[in-house]
Amino acid sequence: MLHNRVIRLAAATAGGALLMAAAACGGSDDTTTTGASAGASSAPAAAQVKVGLAYDIGGRGDGSFNDAAAAGLDKAESELKVEKKELEATQGETDAQKEERLRLLASGGYNPVIAVGFAYSGSVAKVAKEFPDVKFAIVDDDAAKGDNITNLMFAEEQGSFLVGVAAALKSEKGNVGFVGGVDVPLIHKFEAGFKAGAKAVKPDIKIQSKYLTQPPDFGGFGDPAKGKTAAQGMYDAGADVVYQAAGGSGAGVFEAAKAANAMAIGVDSDQAALPAYADFKDVIITSMIKKVDVAVFDFLKNFTTGAVKSGPSVYDLKAGGVDYSTTGGKIDDIKSKIDEYKQKIISGEITVPTS
């Protein structure tokens, strides 16, 4: 069962993947809104590039955020023929452990180094200063700043607005829910967009909301049991659609939806299309797609051509950085309505709140 797989993954990653050695790399190809330019550097030959990638909790195989980053890395390995090295995070680890993971990569000849997740913010800012000749990228954080740091950002609120529209249109009870992994500003963007989208369709709709953990406890991104309990409570309280932005904990939300014969909405990847969620594809009506794979590949390709820039690169609806999925055909009947809202966001007619 997926719940047990996630738990086993957490246990396995805690065992010392930090000391593993290998190689890593990457590339990219899409358009973004980019920030300030870093000092230009000569482009290395792709075959000489060794890319290091440090995962967030759950790592490769989480069927969500980390897997999206892994897909971008894999594409870079295949198309750019670069080497890669991947290191896993562990539940409850300290900032010092994150720093050491990044140092192992940078000191081991890996350049660039990518950190997946805002939890690396302080660690990237610190380690990047120690290795000024190494290019760093961090996903979902713009607080870490430096001439050798690229911030890969997304308009999660925009994609969440669209699945909020879908939830409201599909809800027969006028009651939907949101499960967030950890109560932090990033996940507030998902919640704010979802609520705004649902209320745009049905102003009087009831929206239940719950976060699984409070920082500094980030276990809410890797605890399917908590996700299931939270969603069960919402379904019991009348919700018939629940949107989860909870990483690996989302598996529990899907379990609860299946048990309640209700509907759920995935996040980050097209989760109804993933083998890991095959048992739940009948209850996943759509997913908010966050194209971390595109951002990772873009950054790596830019590195190989000497075009890496420091500062934020923002992936929004207009840039194709976020969207919603239609796998399974469960929202085909409302797709035209969702797309109307999508165009209004792209045109600027609708501004989606972030908190």
mmCIF file of C-alpha atoms in Angstrom:
data_model
loop_
_atom_site.group_PDB
_atom_site.id
_atom_site.type_symbol
_atom_site.label_atom_id
_atom_site.label_comp_id
_atom_site.label_asym_id
_atom_site.label_seq_id
_atom_site.Cartn_x
_atom_site.Cartn_y
_atom_site.Cartn_z
ATOM 1 C CA MET A 1 0.000 0.000 0.000
ATOM 2 C CA LEU A 2 1.174 3.515 -0.777
ATOM 3 C CA HIS A 3 0.975 4.554 2.875
ATOM 4 C CA ASN A 4 3.471 1.877 3.847
ATOM 5 C CA ARG A 5 5.671 2.678 0.848
ATOM 6 C CA VAL A 6 5.986 6.285 1.934
ATOM 7 C CA ILE A 7 6.783 5.272 5.513
ATOM 8 C CA ARG A 8 9.424 2.810 4.286
ATOM 9 C CA LEU A 9 10.910 5.531 2.106
ATOM 10 C CA ALA A 10 11.214 7.889 5.059
ATOM 11 C CA ALA A 11 12.943 5.188 7.081
ATOM 12 C CA ALA A 12 15.288 4.299 4.284
ATOM 13 C CA THR A 13 16.317 7.848 3.558
ATOM 14 C CA ALA A 14 17.137 8.390 7.214
ATOM 15 C CA GLY A 15 19.855 5.784 6.983
ATOM 16 C CA GLY A 16 22.669 7.752 5.449
ATOM 17 C CA ALA A 17 22.094 8.541 1.819
ATOM 18 C CA LEU A 18 24.030 11.688 2.600
ATOM 19 C CA LEU A 19 27.299 9.810 2.252
ATOM 20 C CA MET A 20 26.523 8.254 -1.151
ATOM 21 C CA ALA A 21 28.632 9.330 -4.120
ATOM 22 C CA ALA A 22 27.610 9.763 -7.771
ATOM 23 C CA ALA A 23 27.184 12.396 -10.436
ATOM 24 C CA ALA A 24 24.459 14.818 -11.475
ATOM 25 C CA CYS A 25 23.440 17.268 -14.141
ATOM 26 C CA GLY A 26 20.698 19.079 -15.986
ATOM 27 C CA GLY A 27 19.218 21.334 -18.672
ATOM 28 C CA SER A 28 16.157 23.419 -19.754
ATOM 29 C CA ASP A 29 14.048 24.783 -22.541
ATOM 30 C CA ASP A 30 11.025 26.906 -21.634
ATOM 31 C CA THR A 31 10.346 30.611 -21.058
ATOM 32 C CA THR A 32 10.105 32.354 -17.706
ATOM 33 C CA THR A 33 10.128 35.753 -16.116
ATOM 34 C CA THR A 34 13.707 36.012 -14.900
ATOM 35 C CA GLY A 35 15.484 38.131 -12.354
ATOM 36 C CA ALA A 36 18.795 39.929 -12.174
ATOM 37 C CA SER A 37 21.725 38.558 -14.117
ATOM 38 C CA ALA A 38 24.579 36.940 -12.265
ATOM 39 C CA GLY A 39 28.128 37.314 -13.455
ATOM 40 C CA ALA A 40 28.323 35.622 -16.840
ATOM 41 C CA SER A 41 30.467 32.492 -16.981
ATOM 42 C CA SER A 42 31.782 30.544 -19.921
ATOM 43 C CA ALA A 43 29.594 27.630 -20.885
ATOM 44 C CA PRO A 44 30.949 24.213 -19.863
ATOM 45 C CA ALA A 45 30.611 21.260 -22.191
ATOM 46 C CA ALA A 46 27.465 19.388 -21.175
ATOM 47 C CA ALA A 47 29.314 16.084 -20.887
ATOM 48 C CA GLN A 48 31.608 17.680 -18.297
ATOM 49 C CA VAL A 49 28.754 18.931 -16.140
ATOM 50 C CA LYS A 50 28.158 17.205 -12.821
ATOM 51 C CA VAL A 51 24.910 18.270 -11.160
ATOM 52 C CA GLY A 52 24.064 17.728 -7.528
ATOM 53 C CA LEU A 53 20.443 17.662 -6.397
ATOM 54 C CA ALA A 54 19.317 17.653 -2.765
ATOM 55 C CA TYR A 55 15.742 16.483 -2.245
ATOM 56 C CA ASP A 56 13.171 17.618 0.278
ATOM 57 C CA ILE A 57 11.487 15.140 2.650
ATOM 58 C CA GLY A 58 10.058 12.187 0.722
ATOM 59 C CA GLY A 59 12.667 12.313 -2.028
ATOM 60 C CA ARG A 60 12.420 10.609 -5.379
ATOM 61 C CA GLY A 61 9.324 8.449 -5.399
ATOM 62 C CA ASP A 62 7.016 10.765 -3.454
ATOM 63 C CA GLY A 63 4.659 11.033 -6.425
ATOM 64 C CA SER A 64 4.579 14.781 -5.994
ATOM 65 C CA PHE A 65 6.983 17.692 -5.617
ATOM 66 C CA ASN A 66 10.269 15.772 -5.463
ATOM 67 C CA ASP A 67 9.316 13.493 -8.326
ATOM 68 C CA ALA A 68 8.665 16.549 -10.492
ATOM 69 C CA ALA A 69 12.189 17.785 -9.769
ATOM 70 C CA ALA A 70 13.541 14.313 -10.484
ATOM 71 C CA ALA A 71 11.785 14.302 -13.865
ATOM 72 C CA GLY A 72 13.567 17.504 -14.851
ATOM 73 C CA LEU A 73 16.885 16.049 -13.737
ATOM 74 C CA ASP A 74 16.272 12.833 -15.668
ATOM 75 C CA LYS A 75 15.412 14.781 -18.804
ATOM 76 C CA ALA A 76 18.655 16.720 -18.471
ATOM 77 C CA GLU A 77 20.618 13.509 -18.050
ATOM 78 C CA SER A 78 18.998 12.018 -21.138
ATOM 79 C CA GLU A 79 19.060 15.029 -23.441
ATOM 80 C CA LEU A 80 22.182 16.848 -22.271
ATOM 81 C CA LYS A 81 24.198 13.730 -21.379
ATOM 82 C CA VAL A 82 25.343 15.129 -18.046
ATOM 83 C CA GLU A 83 26.128 13.326 -14.823
ATOM 84 C CA LYS A 84 23.951 13.508 -11.711
ATOM 85 C CA LYS A 85 24.142 12.887 -8.007
ATOM 86 C CA GLU A 86 21.052 12.853 -5.784
ATOM 87 C CA LEU A 87 20.939 13.081 -1.999
ATOM 88 C CA GLU A 88 17.876 12.481 0.189
ATOM 89 C CA ALA A 89 16.557 14.409 3.175
ATOM 90 C CA THR A 90 15.521 12.785 6.453
ATOM 91 C CA GLN A 91 12.557 13.421 8.719
ATOM 92 C CA GLY A 92 13.305 15.872 11.508
ATOM 93 C CA GLU A 93 16.759 16.816 10.270
ATOM 94 C CA THR A 94 18.494 20.043 11.292
ATOM 95 C CA ASP A 95 19.659 22.956 9.159
ATOM 96 C CA ALA A 96 23.208 21.798 9.867
ATOM 97 C CA GLN A 97 22.433 18.499 8.138
ATOM 98 C CA LYS A 98 21.039 20.337 5.129
ATOM 99 C CA GLU A 99 24.159 22.504 4.998
ATOM 100 C CA GLU A 100 26.412 19.455 5.132
ATOM 101 C CA ARG A 101 24.475 17.805 2.291
ATOM 102 C CA LEU A 102 24.993 20.867 0.105
ATOM 103 C CA ARG A 103 28.682 21.098 1.099
ATOM 104 C CA LEU A 104 29.244 17.457 0.161
ATOM 105 C CA LEU A 105 27.928 18.178 -3.306
ATOM 106 C CA ALA A 106 29.744 21.481 -3.824
ATOM 107 C CA SER A 107 33.062 20.225 -2.442
ATOM 108 C CA GLY A 108 32.718 17.000 -4.434
ATOM 109 C CA GLY A 109 32.911 18.833 -7.734
ATOM 110 C CA TYR A 110 29.200 19.111 -8.406
ATOM 111 C CA ASN A 111 28.305 22.352 -10.136
ATOM 112 C CA PRO A 112 25.511 23.403 -10.283
ATOM 113 C CA VAL A 113 23.775 22.318 -7.081
ATOM 114 C CA ILE A 114 19.973 22.329 -6.797
ATOM 115 C CA ALA A 115 18.073 22.340 -3.495
ATOM 116 C CA VAL A 116 14.454 21.198 -3.686
ATOM 117 C CA GLY A 117 12.223 23.097 -1.273
ATOM 118 C CA PHE A 118 12.056 26.255 0.808
ATOM 119 C CA ALA A 119 13.370 24.394 3.866
ATOM 120 C CA TYR A 120 16.848 24.769 2.325
ATOM 121 C CA SER A 121 16.638 28.581 2.267
ATOM 122 C CA GLY A 122 19.068 29.395 5.071
ATOM 123 C CA SER A 123 21.359 26.519 4.156
ATOM 124 C CA VAL A 124 21.665 27.566 0.508
ATOM 125 C CA ALA A 125 22.342 31.189 1.471
ATOM 126 C CA LYS A 126 25.116 30.081 3.825
ATOM 127 C CA VAL A 127 26.792 27.419 1.694
ATOM 128 C CA ALA A 128 26.619 29.471 -1.515
ATOM 129 C CA LYS A 129 28.851 32.084 0.159
ATOM 130 C CA GLU A 130 31.388 29.372 0.947
ATOM 131 C CA PHE A 131 31.477 28.238 -2.705
ATOM 132 C CA PRO A 132 31.255 31.419 -4.824
ATOM 133 C CA ASP A 133 32.305 29.584 -7.996
ATOM 134 C CA VAL A 134 29.450 27.073 -7.732
ATOM 135 C CA LYS A 135 26.003 27.933 -9.092
ATOM 136 C CA PHE A 136 23.107 27.103 -6.782
ATOM 137 C CA ALA A 137 19.380 26.933 -7.451
ATOM 138 C CA ILE A 138 16.611 26.608 -4.882
ATOM 139 C CA VAL A 139 13.018 25.679 -5.612
ATOM 140 C CA ASP A 140 10.189 27.606 -3.916
ATOM 141 C CA ASP A 141 12.262 30.187 -2.071
ATOM 142 C CA ASP A 142 13.263 33.748 -2.899
ATOM 143 C CA ALA A 143 14.761 34.651 0.478
ATOM 144 C CA ALA A 144 18.135 33.044 -0.245
ATOM 145 C CA LYS A 145 20.008 35.683 -2.206
ATOM 146 C CA GLY A 146 23.432 35.784 -3.790
ATOM 147 C CA ASP A 147 25.238 36.337 -7.063
ATOM 148 C CA ASN A 148 25.436 32.553 -7.509
ATOM 149 C CA ILE A 149 21.859 31.714 -6.412
ATOM 150 C CA THR A 150 18.878 31.266 -8.755
ATOM 151 C CA ASN A 151 15.417 31.161 -7.167
ATOM 152 C CA LEU A 152 12.942 28.924 -9.037
ATOM 153 C CA MET A 153 9.500 30.257 -8.118
ATOM 154 C CA PHE A 154 5.925 29.377 -9.094
ATOM 155 C CA ALA A 155 2.500 31.022 -9.051
ATOM 156 C CA GLU A 156 0.928 28.181 -7.078
ATOM 157 C CA GLU A 157 -2.032 30.381 -6.241
ATOM 158 C CA GLN A 158 -2.979 30.617 -9.930
ATOM 159 C CA GLY A 159 -3.032 26.872 -10.536
ATOM 160 C CA SER A 160 -4.842 26.385 -7.225
ATOM 161 C CA PHE A 161 -7.491 28.894 -8.294
ATOM 162 C CA LEU A 162 -8.282 26.696 -11.298
ATOM 163 C CA VAL A 163 -8.706 23.517 -9.249
ATOM 164 C CA GLY A 164 -10.786 25.544 -6.793
ATOM 165 C CA VAL A 165 -13.088 26.352 -9.701
ATOM 166 C CA ALA A 166 -13.205 22.648 -10.547
ATOM 167 C CA ALA A 167 -13.979 21.703 -6.949
ATOM 168 C CA ALA A 168 -16.872 24.148 -6.707
ATOM 169 C CA LEU A 169 -18.343 23.100 -10.045
ATOM 170 C CA LYS A 170 -18.121 19.409 -9.133
ATOM 171 C CA SER A 171 -19.303 19.692 -5.539
ATOM 172 C CA GLU A 172 -22.912 18.629 -5.068
ATOM 173 C CA LYS A 173 -22.949 19.542 -1.396
ATOM 174 C CA GLY A 174 -21.490 23.041 -1.630
ATOM 175 C CA ASN A 175 -18.814 21.895 0.816
ATOM 176 C CA VAL A 176 -15.121 21.364 -0.064
ATOM 177 C CA GLY A 177 -11.867 21.015 1.856
ATOM 178 C CA PHE A 178 -8.174 21.917 1.778
ATOM 179 C CA VAL A 179 -5.412 19.911 3.498
ATOM 180 C CA GLY A 180 -2.034 21.630 3.771
ATOM 181 C CA GLY A 181 1.096 19.742 4.757
ATOM 182 C CA VAL A 182 2.771 22.409 6.907
ATOM 183 C CA ASP A 183 1.416 25.806 7.985
ATOM 184 C CA VAL A 184 3.891 28.000 6.096
ATOM 185 C CA PRO A 185 3.532 30.943 3.652
ATOM 186 C CA LEU A 186 4.218 28.762 0.602
ATOM 187 C CA ILE A 187 1.268 26.471 1.347
ATOM 188 C CA HIS A 188 -0.869 29.500 2.186
ATOM 189 C CA LYS A 189 -0.596 30.363 -1.523
ATOM 190 C CA PHE A 190 -2.214 27.047 -2.450
ATOM 191 C CA GLU A 191 -4.992 27.559 0.077
ATOM 192 C CA ALA A 192 -5.634 31.194 -0.899
ATOM 193 C CA GLY A 193 -5.863 30.374 -4.598
ATOM 194 C CA PHE A 194 -8.105 27.367 -4.001
ATOM 195 C CA LYS A 195 -10.509 29.352 -1.845
ATOM 196 C CA ALA A 196 -10.604 32.242 -4.312
ATOM 197 C CA GLY A 197 -11.373 29.900 -7.207
ATOM 198 C CA ALA A 198 -14.113 28.063 -5.356
ATOM 199 C CA LYS A 199 -15.768 31.289 -4.195
ATOM 200 C CA ALA A 200 -15.558 32.781 -7.683
ATOM 201 C CA VAL A 201 -17.962 30.019 -8.738
ATOM 202 C CA LYS A 202 -20.051 29.731 -5.568
ATOM 203 C CA PRO A 203 -19.628 32.709 -3.212
ATOM 204 C CA ASP A 204 -21.454 30.902 -0.399
ATOM 205 C CA ILE A 205 -19.559 27.606 -0.672
ATOM 206 C CA LYS A 206 -18.276 26.117 2.599
ATOM 207 C CA ILE A 207 -14.513 25.552 2.655
ATOM 208 C CA GLN A 208 -12.898 23.482 5.395
ATOM 209 C CA SER A 209 -9.156 23.887 5.944
ATOM 210 C CA LYS A 210 -6.551 22.076 8.006
ATOM 211 C CA TYR A 211 -2.748 21.990 8.257
ATOM 212 C CA LEU A 212 -1.082 18.781 9.402
ATOM 213 C CA THR A 213 1.893 20.271 11.264
ATOM 214 C CA GLN A 214 3.317 23.590 12.369
ATOM 215 C CA PRO A 215 6.950 24.583 11.713
ATOM 216 C CA PRO A 216 9.596 23.663 12.680
ATOM 217 C CA ASP A 217 7.901 20.274 12.325
ATOM 218 C CA PHE A 218 7.878 19.595 8.575
ATOM 219 C CA GLY A 219 6.662 16.030 8.991
ATOM 220 C CA GLY A 220 3.310 17.105 7.565
ATOM 221 C CA PHE A 221 4.801 16.595 4.119
ATOM 222 C CA GLY A 222 5.495 12.917 4.750
ATOM 223 C CA ASP A 223 2.748 11.502 7.001
ATOM 224 C CA PRO A 224 -0.057 9.789 5.033
ATOM 225 C CA ALA A 225 -1.790 8.756 8.270
ATOM 226 C CA LYS A 226 -2.261 12.381 9.288
ATOM 227 C CA GLY A 227 -3.422 13.254 5.798
ATOM 228 C CA LYS A 228 -6.023 10.507 5.906
ATOM 229 C CA THR A 229 -7.315 11.542 9.318
ATOM 230 C CA ALA A 230 -7.637 15.190 8.297
ATOM 231 C CA ALA A 231 -9.493 14.356 5.092
ATOM 232 C CA GLN A 232 -11.758 11.835 6.810
ATOM 233 C CA GLY A 233 -12.831 14.573 9.193
ATOM 234 C CA MET A 234 -13.711 16.841 6.275
ATOM 235 C CA TYR A 235 -15.681 14.187 4.409
ATOM 236 C CA ASP A 236 -17.504 13.291 7.628
ATOM 237 C CA ALA A 237 -18.339 16.986 8.038
ATOM 238 C CA GLY A 238 -19.993 17.140 4.623
ATOM 239 C CA ALA A 239 -17.219 17.852 2.113
ATOM 240 C CA ASP A 240 -17.371 15.936 -1.153
ATOM 241 C CA VAL A 241 -14.132 17.306 -2.697
ATOM 242 C CA VAL A 242 -10.792 17.782 -0.875
ATOM 243 C CA TYR A 243 -7.672 19.407 -2.353
ATOM 244 C CA GLN A 244 -4.352 18.425 -0.822
ATOM 245 C CA ALA A 245 -1.078 20.335 -0.914
ATOM 246 C CA ALA A 246 0.720 17.999 1.433
ATOM 247 C CA GLY A 247 3.483 16.153 -0.390
ATOM 248 C CA GLY A 248 3.643 12.486 0.573
ATOM 249 C CA SER A 249 0.805 12.987 3.063
ATOM 250 C CA GLY A 250 -1.518 13.425 0.093
ATOM 251 C CA ALA A 251 -1.657 9.644 -0.284
ATOM 252 C CA GLY A 252 -3.689 9.554 2.903
ATOM 253 C CA VAL A 253 -6.118 12.125 1.534
ATOM 254 C CA PHE A 254 -6.691 9.900 -1.491
ATOM 255 C CA GLU A 255 -7.267 6.899 0.785
ATOM 256 C CA ALA A 256 -9.886 8.857 2.703
ATOM 257 C CA ALA A 257 -11.595 9.963 -0.524
ATOM 258 C CA LYS A 258 -11.814 6.383 -1.750
ATOM 259 C CA ALA A 259 -13.210 5.171 1.570
ATOM 260 C CA ALA A 260 -15.815 7.947 1.552
ATOM 261 C CA ASN A 261 -16.699 7.411 -2.124
ATOM 262 C CA ALA A 262 -15.862 11.076 -2.587
ATOM 263 C CA MET A 263 -13.552 13.199 -4.738
ATOM 264 C CA ALA A 264 -10.003 14.491 -4.261
ATOM 265 C CA ILE A 265 -7.635 16.852 -6.056
ATOM 266 C CA GLY A 266 -3.920 16.177 -6.425
ATOM 267 C CA VAL A 267 -0.981 18.541 -6.485
ATOM 268 C CA ASP A 268 2.361 19.249 -8.188
ATOM 269 C CA SER A 269 2.198 16.325 -10.636
ATOM 270 C CA ASP A 270 -0.674 14.803 -12.631
ATOM 271 C CA GLN A 271 -1.221 12.330 -9.822
ATOM 272 C CA ALA A 272 -4.054 10.384 -11.450
ATOM 273 C CA ALA A 273 -1.583 9.416 -14.175
ATOM 274 C CA LEU A 274 1.132 8.152 -11.820
ATOM 275 C CA PRO A 275 1.523 4.408 -11.188
ATOM 276 C CA ALA A 276 2.039 5.123 -7.487
ATOM 277 C CA TYR A 277 -1.542 6.363 -7.267
ATOM 278 C CA ALA A 278 -3.160 3.784 -9.538
ATOM 279 C CA ASP A 279 -5.416 2.612 -6.719
ATOM 280 C CA PHE A 280 -6.844 6.113 -6.357
ATOM 281 C CA LYS A 281 -7.151 7.372 -9.932
ATOM 282 C CA ASP A 282 -10.917 6.886 -9.789
ATOM 283 C CA VAL A 283 -11.238 9.527 -7.024
ATOM 284 C CA ILE A 284 -8.669 12.068 -8.287
ATOM 285 C CA ILE A 285 -10.702 14.389 -10.498
ATOM 286 C CA THR A 286 -7.796 16.720 -11.344
ATOM 287 C CA SER A 287 -4.416 17.880 -10.042
ATOM 288 C CA MET A 288 -2.823 21.297 -9.803
ATOM 289 C CA ILE A 289 0.281 20.824 -11.920
ATOM 290 C CA LYS A 290 3.383 22.688 -10.820
ATOM 291 C CA LYS A 291 6.073 22.224 -13.435
ATOM 292 C CA VAL A 292 9.126 21.879 -11.236
ATOM 293 C CA ASP A 293 10.514 19.578 -13.930
ATOM 294 C CA VAL A 294 10.458 22.434 -16.446
ATOM 295 C CA ALA A 295 12.160 24.826 -14.026
ATOM 296 C CA VAL A 296 14.884 22.337 -13.119
ATOM 297 C CA PHE A 297 15.556 21.473 -16.754
ATOM 298 C CA ASP A 298 15.562 25.172 -17.717
ATOM 299 C CA PHE A 299 18.123 25.975 -15.054
ATOM 300 C CA LEU A 300 20.389 23.111 -16.054
ATOM 301 C CA LYS A 301 20.209 23.855 -19.757
ATOM 302 C CA ASN A 302 20.973 27.502 -19.047
ATOM 303 C CA PHE A 303 23.974 26.373 -17.022
ATOM 304 C CA THR A 304 25.343 24.337 -19.920
ATOM 305 C CA THR A 305 25.029 27.358 -22.230
ATOM 306 C CA GLY A 306 26.433 29.856 -19.739
ATOM 307 C CA ALA A 307 23.094 31.659 -19.484
ATOM 308 C CA VAL A 308 22.314 31.132 -15.788
ATOM 309 C CA LYS A 309 21.009 34.244 -14.023
ATOM 310 C CA SER A 310 20.786 34.961 -10.327
ATOM 311 C CA GLY A 311 17.571 35.988 -8.612
ATOM 312 C CA PRO A 312 14.021 34.792 -9.198
ATOM 313 C CA SER A 313 12.681 33.017 -12.256
ATOM 314 C CA VAL A 314 8.885 32.972 -11.910
ATOM 315 C CA TYR A 315 6.792 30.251 -13.533
ATOM 316 C CA ASP A 316 3.127 31.307 -13.738
ATOM 317 C CA LEU A 317 0.129 30.442 -15.906
ATOM 318 C CA LYS A 318 1.280 32.719 -18.694
ATOM 319 C CA ALA A 319 4.695 31.051 -18.771
ATOM 320 C CA GLY A 320 3.131 27.594 -18.588
ATOM 321 C CA GLY A 321 4.622 26.966 -15.159
ATOM 322 C CA VAL A 322 1.349 25.917 -13.481
ATOM 323 C CA ASP A 323 -1.841 24.365 -14.817
ATOM 324 C CA TYR A 324 -4.454 21.700 -14.096
ATOM 325 C CA SER A 325 -4.743 18.115 -15.333
ATOM 326 C CA THR A 326 -7.578 16.384 -17.188
ATOM 327 C CA THR A 327 -6.467 12.750 -16.884
ATOM 328 C CA GLY A 328 -9.433 10.419 -16.499
ATOM 329 C CA GLY A 329 -11.900 12.768 -18.148
ATOM 330 C CA LYS A 330 -13.630 13.574 -14.869
ATOM 331 C CA ILE A 331 -13.705 17.312 -15.527
ATOM 332 C CA ASP A 332 -14.164 17.265 -19.289
ATOM 333 C CA ASP A 333 -17.700 18.596 -18.868
ATOM 334 C CA ILE A 334 -16.454 21.732 -17.054
ATOM 335 C CA LYS A 335 -13.140 22.272 -18.842
ATOM 336 C CA SER A 336 -14.440 25.163 -20.933
ATOM 337 C CA LYS A 337 -15.555 27.000 -17.794
ATOM 338 C CA ILE A 338 -12.204 26.447 -16.085
ATOM 339 C CA ASP A 339 -10.401 27.705 -19.174
ATOM 340 C CA GLU A 340 -12.467 30.897 -19.120
ATOM 341 C CA TYR A 341 -11.072 31.658 -15.684
ATOM 342 C CA LYS A 342 -7.605 30.636 -16.850
ATOM 343 C CA GLN A 343 -7.654 33.215 -19.622
ATOM 344 C CA LYS A 344 -8.907 35.899 -17.251
ATOM 345 C CA ILE A 345 -5.928 35.257 -14.966
ATOM 346 C CA ILE A 346 -3.476 35.311 -17.866
ATOM 347 C CA SER A 347 -4.946 38.555 -19.201
ATOM 348 C CA GLY A 348 -4.826 40.200 -15.797
ATOM 349 C CA GLU A 349 -8.599 40.530 -15.456
ATOM 350 C CA ILE A 350 -8.386 38.339 -12.350
ATOM 351 C CA THR A 351 -5.609 38.794 -9.787
ATOM 352 C CA VAL A 352 -5.343 35.759 -7.534
ATOM 353 C CA PRO A 353 -4.537 36.354 -3.838
ATOM 354 C CA THR A 354 -1.473 34.722 -2.342
ATOM 355 C CA SER A 355 -2.550 34.742 1.293
#
